[in-house]
Coordinates of C-alpha atoms in Angstrom, one line a residue:
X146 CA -116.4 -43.8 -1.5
X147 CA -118.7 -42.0 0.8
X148 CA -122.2 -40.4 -0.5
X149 CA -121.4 -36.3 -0.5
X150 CA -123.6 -33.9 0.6
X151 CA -124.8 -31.3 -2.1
X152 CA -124.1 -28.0 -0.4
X153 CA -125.5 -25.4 -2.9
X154 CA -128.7 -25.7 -4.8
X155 CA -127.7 -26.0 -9.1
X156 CA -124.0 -26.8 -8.1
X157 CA -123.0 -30.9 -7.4
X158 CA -120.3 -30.5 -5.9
X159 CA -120.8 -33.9 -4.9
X160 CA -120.6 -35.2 -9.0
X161 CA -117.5 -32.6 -9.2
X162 CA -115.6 -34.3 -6.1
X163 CA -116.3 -37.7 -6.8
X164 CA -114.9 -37.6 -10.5
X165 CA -112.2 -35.4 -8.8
X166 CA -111.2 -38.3 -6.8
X167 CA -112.0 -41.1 -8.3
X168 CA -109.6 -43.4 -11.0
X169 CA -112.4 -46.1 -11.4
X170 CA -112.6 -44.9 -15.1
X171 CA -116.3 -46.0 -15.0
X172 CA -118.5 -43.7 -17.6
X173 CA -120.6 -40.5 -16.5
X174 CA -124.1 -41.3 -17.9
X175 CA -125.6 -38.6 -16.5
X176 CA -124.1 -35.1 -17.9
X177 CA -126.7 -32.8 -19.1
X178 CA -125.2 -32.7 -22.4
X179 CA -125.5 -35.0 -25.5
X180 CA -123.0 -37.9 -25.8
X181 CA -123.8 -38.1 -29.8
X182 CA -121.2 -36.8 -31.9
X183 CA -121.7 -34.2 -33.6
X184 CA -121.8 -33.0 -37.6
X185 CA -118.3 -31.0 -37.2
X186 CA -116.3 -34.3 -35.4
X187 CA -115.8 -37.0 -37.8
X188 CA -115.2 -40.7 -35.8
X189 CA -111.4 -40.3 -37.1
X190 CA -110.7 -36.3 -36.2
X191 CA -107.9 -35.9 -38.7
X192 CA -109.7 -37.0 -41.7
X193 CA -111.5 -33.9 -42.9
X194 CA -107.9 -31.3 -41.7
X195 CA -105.8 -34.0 -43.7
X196 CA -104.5 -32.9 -47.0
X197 CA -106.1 -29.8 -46.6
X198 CA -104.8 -26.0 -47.7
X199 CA -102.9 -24.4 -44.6
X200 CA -104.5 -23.3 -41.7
X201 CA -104.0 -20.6 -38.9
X202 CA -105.9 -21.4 -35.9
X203 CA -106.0 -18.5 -32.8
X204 CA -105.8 -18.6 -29.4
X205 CA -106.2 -16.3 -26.5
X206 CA -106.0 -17.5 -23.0
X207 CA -105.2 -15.9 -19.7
X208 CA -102.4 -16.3 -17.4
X209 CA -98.5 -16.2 -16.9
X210 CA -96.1 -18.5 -18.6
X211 CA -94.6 -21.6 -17.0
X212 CA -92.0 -20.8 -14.6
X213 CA -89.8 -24.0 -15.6
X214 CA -90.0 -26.6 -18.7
X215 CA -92.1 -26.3 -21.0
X216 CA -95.9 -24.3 -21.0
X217 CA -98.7 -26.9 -22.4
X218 CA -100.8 -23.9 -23.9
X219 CA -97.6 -21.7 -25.9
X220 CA -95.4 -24.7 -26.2
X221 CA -96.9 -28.3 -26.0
X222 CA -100.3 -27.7 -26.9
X223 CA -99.2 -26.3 -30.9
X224 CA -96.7 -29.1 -31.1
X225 CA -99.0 -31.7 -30.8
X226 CA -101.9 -30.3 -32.7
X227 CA -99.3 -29.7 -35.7
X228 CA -98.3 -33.4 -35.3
X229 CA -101.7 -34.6 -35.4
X230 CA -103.2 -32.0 -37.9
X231 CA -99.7 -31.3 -39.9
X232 CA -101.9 -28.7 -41.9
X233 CA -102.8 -27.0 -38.7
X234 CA -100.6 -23.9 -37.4
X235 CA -102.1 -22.8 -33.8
X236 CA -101.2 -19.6 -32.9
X237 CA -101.5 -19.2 -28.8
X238 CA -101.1 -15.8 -27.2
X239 CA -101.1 -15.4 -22.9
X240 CA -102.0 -12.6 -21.4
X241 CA -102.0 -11.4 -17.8
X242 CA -105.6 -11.6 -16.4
X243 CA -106.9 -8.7 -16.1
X244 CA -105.7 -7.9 -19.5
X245 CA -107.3 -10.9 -21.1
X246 CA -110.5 -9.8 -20.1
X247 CA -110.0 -6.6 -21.9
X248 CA -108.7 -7.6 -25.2
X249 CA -110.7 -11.0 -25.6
X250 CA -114.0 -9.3 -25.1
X251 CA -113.2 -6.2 -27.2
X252 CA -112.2 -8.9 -29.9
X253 CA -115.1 -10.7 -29.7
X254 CA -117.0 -7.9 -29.9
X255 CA -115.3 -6.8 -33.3
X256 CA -115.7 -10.4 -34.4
X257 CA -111.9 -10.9 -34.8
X258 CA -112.4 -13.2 -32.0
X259 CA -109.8 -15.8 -31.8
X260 CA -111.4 -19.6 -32.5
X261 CA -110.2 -20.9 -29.5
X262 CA -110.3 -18.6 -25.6
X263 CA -110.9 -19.2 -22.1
X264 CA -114.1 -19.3 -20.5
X265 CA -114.8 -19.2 -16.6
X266 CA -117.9 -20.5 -14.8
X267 CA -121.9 -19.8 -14.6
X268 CA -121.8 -16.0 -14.0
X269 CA -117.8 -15.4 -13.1
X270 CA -116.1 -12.3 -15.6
X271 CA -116.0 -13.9 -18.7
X272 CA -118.5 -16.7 -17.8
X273 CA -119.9 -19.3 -19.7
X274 CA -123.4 -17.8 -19.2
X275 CA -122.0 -14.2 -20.3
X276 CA -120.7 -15.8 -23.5
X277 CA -123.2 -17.6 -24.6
X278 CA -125.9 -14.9 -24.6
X279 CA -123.6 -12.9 -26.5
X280 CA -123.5 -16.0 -29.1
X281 CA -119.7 -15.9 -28.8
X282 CA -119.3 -19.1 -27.8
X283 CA -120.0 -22.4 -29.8
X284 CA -122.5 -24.7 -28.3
X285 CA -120.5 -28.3 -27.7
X286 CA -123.4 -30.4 -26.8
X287 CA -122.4 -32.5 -30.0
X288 CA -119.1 -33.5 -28.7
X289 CA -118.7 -37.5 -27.5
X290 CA -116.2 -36.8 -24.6
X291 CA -119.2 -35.5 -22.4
X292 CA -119.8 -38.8 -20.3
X293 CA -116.4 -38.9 -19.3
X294 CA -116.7 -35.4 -17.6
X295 CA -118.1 -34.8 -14.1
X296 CA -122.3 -33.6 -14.6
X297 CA -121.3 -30.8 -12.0
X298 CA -118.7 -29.4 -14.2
X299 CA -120.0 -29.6 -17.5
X300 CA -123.3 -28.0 -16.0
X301 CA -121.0 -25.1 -14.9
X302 CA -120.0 -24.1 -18.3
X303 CA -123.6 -24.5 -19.5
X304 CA -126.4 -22.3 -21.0
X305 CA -129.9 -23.2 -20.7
X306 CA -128.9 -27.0 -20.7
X307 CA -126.6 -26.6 -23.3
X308 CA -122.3 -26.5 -22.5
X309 CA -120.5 -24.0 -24.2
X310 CA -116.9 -24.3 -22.6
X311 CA -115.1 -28.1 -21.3
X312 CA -113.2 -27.2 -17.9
X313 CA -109.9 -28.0 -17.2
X314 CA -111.4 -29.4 -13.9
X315 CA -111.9 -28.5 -10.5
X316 CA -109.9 -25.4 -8.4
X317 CA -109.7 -25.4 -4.9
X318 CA -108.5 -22.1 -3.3
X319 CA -106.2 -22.3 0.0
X320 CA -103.5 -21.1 1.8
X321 CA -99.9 -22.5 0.7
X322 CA -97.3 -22.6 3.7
X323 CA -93.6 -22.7 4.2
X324 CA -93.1 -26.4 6.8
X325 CA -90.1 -24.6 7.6
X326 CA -91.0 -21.5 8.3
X327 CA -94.0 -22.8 10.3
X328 CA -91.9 -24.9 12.8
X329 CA -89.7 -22.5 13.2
X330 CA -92.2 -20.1 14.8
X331 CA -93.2 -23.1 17.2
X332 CA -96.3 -24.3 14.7
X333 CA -96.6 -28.0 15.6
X334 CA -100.6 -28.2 14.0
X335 CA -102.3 -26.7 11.1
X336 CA -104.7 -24.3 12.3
X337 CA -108.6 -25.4 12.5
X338 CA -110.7 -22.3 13.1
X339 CA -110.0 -18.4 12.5
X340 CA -108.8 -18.1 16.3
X341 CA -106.2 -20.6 15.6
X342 CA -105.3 -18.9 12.6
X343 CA -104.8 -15.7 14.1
X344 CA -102.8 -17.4 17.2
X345 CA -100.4 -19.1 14.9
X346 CA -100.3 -15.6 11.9
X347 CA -99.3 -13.9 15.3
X348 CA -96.5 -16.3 16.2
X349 CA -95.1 -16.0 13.1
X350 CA -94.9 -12.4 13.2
X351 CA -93.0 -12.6 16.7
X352 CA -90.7 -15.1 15.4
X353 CA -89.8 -12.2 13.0
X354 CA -91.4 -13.7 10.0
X355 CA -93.7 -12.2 7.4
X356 CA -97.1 -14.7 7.8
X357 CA -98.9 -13.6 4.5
X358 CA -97.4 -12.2 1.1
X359 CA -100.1 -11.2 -1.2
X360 CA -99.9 -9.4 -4.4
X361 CA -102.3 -6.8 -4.1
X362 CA -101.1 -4.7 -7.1
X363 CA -103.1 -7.4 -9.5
X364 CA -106.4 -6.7 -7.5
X365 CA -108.3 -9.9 -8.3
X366 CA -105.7 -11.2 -5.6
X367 CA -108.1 -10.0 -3.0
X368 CA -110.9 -13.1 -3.6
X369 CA -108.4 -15.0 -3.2
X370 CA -108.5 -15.0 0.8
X371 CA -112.0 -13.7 0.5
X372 CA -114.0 -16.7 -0.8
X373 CA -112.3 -19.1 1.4
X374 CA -113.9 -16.8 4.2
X375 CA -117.1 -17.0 3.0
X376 CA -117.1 -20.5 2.4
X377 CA -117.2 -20.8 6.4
X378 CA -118.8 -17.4 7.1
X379 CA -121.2 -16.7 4.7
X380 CA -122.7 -20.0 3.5
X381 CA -122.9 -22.5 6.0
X382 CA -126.1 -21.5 7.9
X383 CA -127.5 -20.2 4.5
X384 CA -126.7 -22.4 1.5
X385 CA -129.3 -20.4 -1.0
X386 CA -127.8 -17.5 0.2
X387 CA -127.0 -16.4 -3.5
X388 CA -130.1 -17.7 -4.8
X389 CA -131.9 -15.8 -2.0
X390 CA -129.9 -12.9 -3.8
X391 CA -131.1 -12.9 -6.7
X392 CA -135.0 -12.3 -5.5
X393 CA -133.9 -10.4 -3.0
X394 CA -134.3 -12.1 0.1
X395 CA -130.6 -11.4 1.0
X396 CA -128.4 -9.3 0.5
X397 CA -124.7 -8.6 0.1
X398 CA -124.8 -5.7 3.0
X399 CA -126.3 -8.9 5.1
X400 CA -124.4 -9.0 8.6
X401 CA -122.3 -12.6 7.0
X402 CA -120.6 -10.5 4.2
X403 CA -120.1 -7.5 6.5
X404 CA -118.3 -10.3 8.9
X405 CA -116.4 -11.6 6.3
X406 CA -114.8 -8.6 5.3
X407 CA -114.1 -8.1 8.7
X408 CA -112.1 -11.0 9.1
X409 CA -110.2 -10.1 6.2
X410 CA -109.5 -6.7 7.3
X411 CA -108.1 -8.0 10.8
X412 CA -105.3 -9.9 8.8
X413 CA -104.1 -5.7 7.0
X414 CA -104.8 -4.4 10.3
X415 CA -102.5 -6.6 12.6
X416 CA -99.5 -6.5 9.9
X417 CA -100.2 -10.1 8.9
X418 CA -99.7 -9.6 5.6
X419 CA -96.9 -8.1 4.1
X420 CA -96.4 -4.2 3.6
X421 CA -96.4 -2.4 0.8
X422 CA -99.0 -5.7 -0.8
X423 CA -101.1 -2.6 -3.2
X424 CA -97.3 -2.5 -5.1
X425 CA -96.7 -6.0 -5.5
X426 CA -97.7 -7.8 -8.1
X427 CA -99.1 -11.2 -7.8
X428 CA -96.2 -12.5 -9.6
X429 CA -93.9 -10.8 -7.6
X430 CA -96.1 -12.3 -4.5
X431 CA -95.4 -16.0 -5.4
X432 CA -91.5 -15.3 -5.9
X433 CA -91.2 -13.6 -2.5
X434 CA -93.2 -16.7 -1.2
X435 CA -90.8 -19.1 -3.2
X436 CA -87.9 -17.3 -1.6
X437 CA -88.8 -18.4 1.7
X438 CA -89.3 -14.7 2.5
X439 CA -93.2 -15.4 3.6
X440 CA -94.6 -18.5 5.3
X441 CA -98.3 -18.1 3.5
X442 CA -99.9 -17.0 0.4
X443 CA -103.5 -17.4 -0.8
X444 CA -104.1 -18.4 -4.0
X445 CA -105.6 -21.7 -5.9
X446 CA -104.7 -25.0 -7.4
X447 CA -103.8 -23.1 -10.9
X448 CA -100.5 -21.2 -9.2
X449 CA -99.0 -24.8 -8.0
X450 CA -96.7 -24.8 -10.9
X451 CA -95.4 -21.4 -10.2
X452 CA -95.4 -21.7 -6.1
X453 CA -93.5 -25.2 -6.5
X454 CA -90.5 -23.7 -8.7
X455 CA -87.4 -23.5 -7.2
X456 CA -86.3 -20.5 -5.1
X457 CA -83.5 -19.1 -3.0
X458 CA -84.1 -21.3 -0.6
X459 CA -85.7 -25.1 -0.2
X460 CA -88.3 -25.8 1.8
X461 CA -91.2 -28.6 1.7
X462 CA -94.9 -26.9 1.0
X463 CA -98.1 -27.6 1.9
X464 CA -101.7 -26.4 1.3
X465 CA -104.6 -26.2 3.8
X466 CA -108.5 -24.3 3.8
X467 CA -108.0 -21.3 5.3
X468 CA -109.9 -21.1 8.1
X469 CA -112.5 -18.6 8.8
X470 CA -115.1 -21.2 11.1
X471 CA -115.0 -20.0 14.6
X472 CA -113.8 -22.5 17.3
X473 CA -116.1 -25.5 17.1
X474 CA -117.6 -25.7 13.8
X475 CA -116.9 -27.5 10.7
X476 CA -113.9 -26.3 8.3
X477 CA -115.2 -25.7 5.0
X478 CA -113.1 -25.5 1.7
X479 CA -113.8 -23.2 -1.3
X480 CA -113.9 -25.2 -4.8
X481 CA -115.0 -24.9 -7.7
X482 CA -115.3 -25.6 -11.2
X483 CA -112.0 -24.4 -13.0
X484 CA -111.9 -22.4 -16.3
X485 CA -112.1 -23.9 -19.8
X486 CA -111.6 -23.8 -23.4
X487 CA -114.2 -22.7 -25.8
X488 CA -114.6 -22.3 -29.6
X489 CA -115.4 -19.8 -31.2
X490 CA -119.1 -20.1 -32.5
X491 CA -118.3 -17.5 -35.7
X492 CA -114.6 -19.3 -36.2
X493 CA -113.9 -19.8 -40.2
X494 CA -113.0 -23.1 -38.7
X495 CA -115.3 -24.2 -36.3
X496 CA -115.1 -27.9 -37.6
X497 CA -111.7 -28.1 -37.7
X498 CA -111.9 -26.4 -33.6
X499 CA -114.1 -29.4 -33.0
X500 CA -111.8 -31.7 -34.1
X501 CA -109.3 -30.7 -32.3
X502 CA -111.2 -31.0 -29.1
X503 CA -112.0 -34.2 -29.7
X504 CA -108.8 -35.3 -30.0
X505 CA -107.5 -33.7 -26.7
X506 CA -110.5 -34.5 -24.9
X507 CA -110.7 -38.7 -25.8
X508 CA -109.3 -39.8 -22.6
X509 CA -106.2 -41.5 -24.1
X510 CA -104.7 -39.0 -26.5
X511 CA -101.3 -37.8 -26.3
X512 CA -102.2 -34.8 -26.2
X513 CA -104.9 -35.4 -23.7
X514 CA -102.0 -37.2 -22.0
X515 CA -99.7 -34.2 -21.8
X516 CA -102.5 -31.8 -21.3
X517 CA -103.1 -33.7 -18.1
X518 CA -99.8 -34.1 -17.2
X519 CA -99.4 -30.2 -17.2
X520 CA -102.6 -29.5 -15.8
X521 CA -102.6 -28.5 -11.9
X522 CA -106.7 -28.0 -12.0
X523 CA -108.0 -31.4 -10.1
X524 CA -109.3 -34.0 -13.1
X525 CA -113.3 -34.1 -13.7
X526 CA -112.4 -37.0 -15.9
X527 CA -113.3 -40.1 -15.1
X528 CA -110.6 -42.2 -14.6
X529 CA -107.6 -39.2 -13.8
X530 CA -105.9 -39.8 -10.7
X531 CA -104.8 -36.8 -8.3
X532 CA -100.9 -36.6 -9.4
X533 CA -100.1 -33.3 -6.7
X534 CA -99.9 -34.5 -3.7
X535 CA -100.0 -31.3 -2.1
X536 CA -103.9 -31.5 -2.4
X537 CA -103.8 -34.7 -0.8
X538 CA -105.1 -33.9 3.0
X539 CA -107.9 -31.4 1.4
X540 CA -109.3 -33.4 -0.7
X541 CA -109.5 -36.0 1.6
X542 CA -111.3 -33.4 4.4
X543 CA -114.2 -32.6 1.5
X544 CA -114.5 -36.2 0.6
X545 CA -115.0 -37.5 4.5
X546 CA -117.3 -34.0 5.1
X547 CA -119.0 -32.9 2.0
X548 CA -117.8 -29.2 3.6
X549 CA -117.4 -27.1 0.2
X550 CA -119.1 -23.8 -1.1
X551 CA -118.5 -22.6 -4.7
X552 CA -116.7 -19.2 -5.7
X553 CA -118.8 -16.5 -4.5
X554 CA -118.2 -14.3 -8.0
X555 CA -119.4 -17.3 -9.7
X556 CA -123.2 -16.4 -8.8
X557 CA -122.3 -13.0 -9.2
X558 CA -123.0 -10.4 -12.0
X559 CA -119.7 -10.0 -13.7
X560 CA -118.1 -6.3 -12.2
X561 CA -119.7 -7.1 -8.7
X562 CA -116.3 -9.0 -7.3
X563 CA -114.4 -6.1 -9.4
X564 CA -116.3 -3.5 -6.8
X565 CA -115.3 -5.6 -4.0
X566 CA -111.8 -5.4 -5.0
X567 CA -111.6 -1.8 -5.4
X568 CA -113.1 -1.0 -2.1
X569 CA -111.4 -3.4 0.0
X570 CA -107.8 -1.6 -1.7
X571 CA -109.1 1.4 -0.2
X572 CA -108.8 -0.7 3.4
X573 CA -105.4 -1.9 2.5
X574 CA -104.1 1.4 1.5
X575 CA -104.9 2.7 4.9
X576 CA -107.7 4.8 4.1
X577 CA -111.0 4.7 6.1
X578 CA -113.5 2.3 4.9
X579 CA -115.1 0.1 6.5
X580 CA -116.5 -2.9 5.5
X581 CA -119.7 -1.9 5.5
X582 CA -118.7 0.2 2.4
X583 CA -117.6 -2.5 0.6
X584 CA -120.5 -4.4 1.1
X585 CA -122.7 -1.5 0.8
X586 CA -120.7 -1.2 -2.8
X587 CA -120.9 -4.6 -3.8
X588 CA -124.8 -4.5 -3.3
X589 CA -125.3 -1.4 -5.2
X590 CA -123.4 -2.6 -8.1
X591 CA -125.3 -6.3 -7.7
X592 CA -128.6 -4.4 -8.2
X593 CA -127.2 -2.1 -11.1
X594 CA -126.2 -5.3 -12.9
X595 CA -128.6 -7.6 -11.8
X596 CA -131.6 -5.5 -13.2
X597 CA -134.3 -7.7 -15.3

């Protein structure tokens, strides 16, 4: 395997992609966090929940349930615990993003907090940062799964040194496409640059076919296309850009934002994407993609499941960076660290929460067997072999290049990417901003948040 490049100062991508892609199973000696077991994980996890009183564990996580078979965190995920701890009853509620945000926090808050809930990366909404100065989450720097992880990722659910959340792995956003759909508009290659991009988004229109459905109703839908922009707008000649950020140096009104929003405003204002997107939900999105009504969508890694289920018509997908470079320069991808569980760090049973990751994070589990197996995040375990093909060819493009920026909200103050949202509905719903008022927005909330 070929050295990577590290592409952003504080975030090795290179450690996330080489455990991405890797099935050496060799052990991770350097994560920042402890290998030692700690007081709460006993060497045999279902000693201390054995022949104990009845328990009620809670969990909260975000998303929507599996579209066929059987969803690890409602279905799977109980069943197993229950058959390892028989004492144990886990209760697991899903909700729709934004919603989760709303009602974990206010939970937390109340300390009714469930013991287990998801946690994003570094700075994201619902960040591992954000929880852990709140002292919601349970520091995990005890548990002895750590040097099978990928440094990069457990370092992006960290705390000053300290991980507070394990990640289901790594995301990678892109564009999904119909094979169909594409040759019949005359598409022979995928497209390498934005003018490429356009070209073929163009022949797809004249060929009568929708190019992009998004769900714009569900407005977090909008970074979707946006980060993979700035991953070959925005960061290539300025790697620290966000860094820079934070002192000052840049900022998000800098000409490579107002660029970027640009580019993403083209796609609304040549009918690229599908009318009527600020009344579509996202879920609503992926079925009309799924019913061969749309040749592209934008979303991540997480939405395979859902974007692979059978529709009203078959067709073979595939998955490519969208690309913003102009004609010329280097593709890059956007990827990042994916979202994680956490415990609770006031749970009643915080010990027992610990055993319970140990079990499903010991490599070898079935649970950590099925919890893999259901899992469309790429592995940062060592050992995990890519199982979705469909990620194949860009995996393969950051592994030969080292071209990958992070998740621009990650180093962002959560409530900045919701501002960038809101104002870049206003350009969708025909009204006239410009993106120099979103990015004019985003800074002045990025300062109001960012204070001290």
């Amino acid at each position: 395997m070929k050295t990577w490049k590290s592409k952003i100062a504080g975030v090795a991508l290179a450690s996330l992609f080489a455990v991405a892609l890797s099935a050496c199973g060799s052990s991770n000696s350097n994560s920042d966090a402890s290998a030692s077991p700690s007081a709460g994980a006993s060497a045999n996890p279902s000693e201390s929940a054995a022949n104990s009183d009845p328990v009620t564990l809670t969990m909260l996580v975000s998303g929507a349930k599996a579209a066929e078979g059987a969803d690890f965190e409602l279905d799977t995920l109980p069943k197993l615990v229950k058959e390892k701890f028989p004492n144990v009853t886990l209760e697991v509620q899903k909700l729709p993003d934004e919603q989760y945000y709303t009602s974990v926090k206010a939970k937390l808050a109340a300390g009714e907090g469930p013991d287990i809930f998801l946690v994003f990366p570094k700075l994201a909404n619902m960040g591992a940062i954000e929880v852990a100065k709140a002292g919601y989450a349970a520091d995990l720097s005890g548990m002895s799964f750590w040097n099978n992880i990928s440094k990069a990722a457990a370092s992006d659910m960290s705390f000053e040194g300290k991980p507070y959340a394990v990640a289901k792995g790594m995301d990678i956003l892109g564009t999904y496409y119909n094979k169909e759909l594409f040759a019949q508009a005359g598409i022979a290659e995928l497209p390498k640059d934005w003018p490429s991009f356009l070209a073929d988004a163009e022949k797809l229109k004249a060929a009568g076919v929708t190019p992009i459905v998004m769900g714009d109703k569900d407005p977090w839908v909008v970074q979707f296309g946006m980060y993979q922009l700035a991953a070959n707008t925005v960061y290539p000649t300025d790697p620290e850009f966000d860094n820079k950020l934070q002192t000052g140096e840049t900022a998000l009104t800098d000409a490579k934002w107002v660029e970027t929003v640009n580019q993403y405003k083209e796609l609304y204002d040549k009918g690229y994407v599908a009318k009527g997107s600020l009344g579509m939900a996202s879920a609503q999105a992926v079925q009309q993609f799924v019913d061969g009504k749309a040749a592209m969508i934008f979303t991540g890694t997480w939405d395979l499941p859902g974007l692979a289920a059978k529709g009203a018509v078959d067709f073979e997908r595939g998955f490519f960076s969208l690309p913003g470079n102009k004609a010329g320069e280097p593709l890059y991808a956007s990827a990042s660290t994916a979202a994680g569980y956490a415990l609770n760090a006031k749970s009643k049973h915080l010990d027992l929460g610990k055993q319970i990751f140990e079990y499903l994070y010991d490599g070898q589990s079935p649970l950590f067997q099925a919890w893999v197996d259901s899992n469309p995040s790429i592995s940062v375990f060592n050992g995990v072999e890519l199982k979705n093909e469909i990620f194949k060819d860009v995996l393969s493009d950051i592994q030969n290049t080292g071209n990958a920026f992070y998740f621009s909200n990650q180093m962002w103050p959560a409530g900045v990417s919701d501002v960038m949202q809101s104002k870049f509905a206003e350009i969708i719903g025909g009204k006239k901003t410009t993106a120099e008022d979103v990015t004019k927005a985003m800074q002045d909330k990025y300062q109001e948040l960012n204070k001290g």
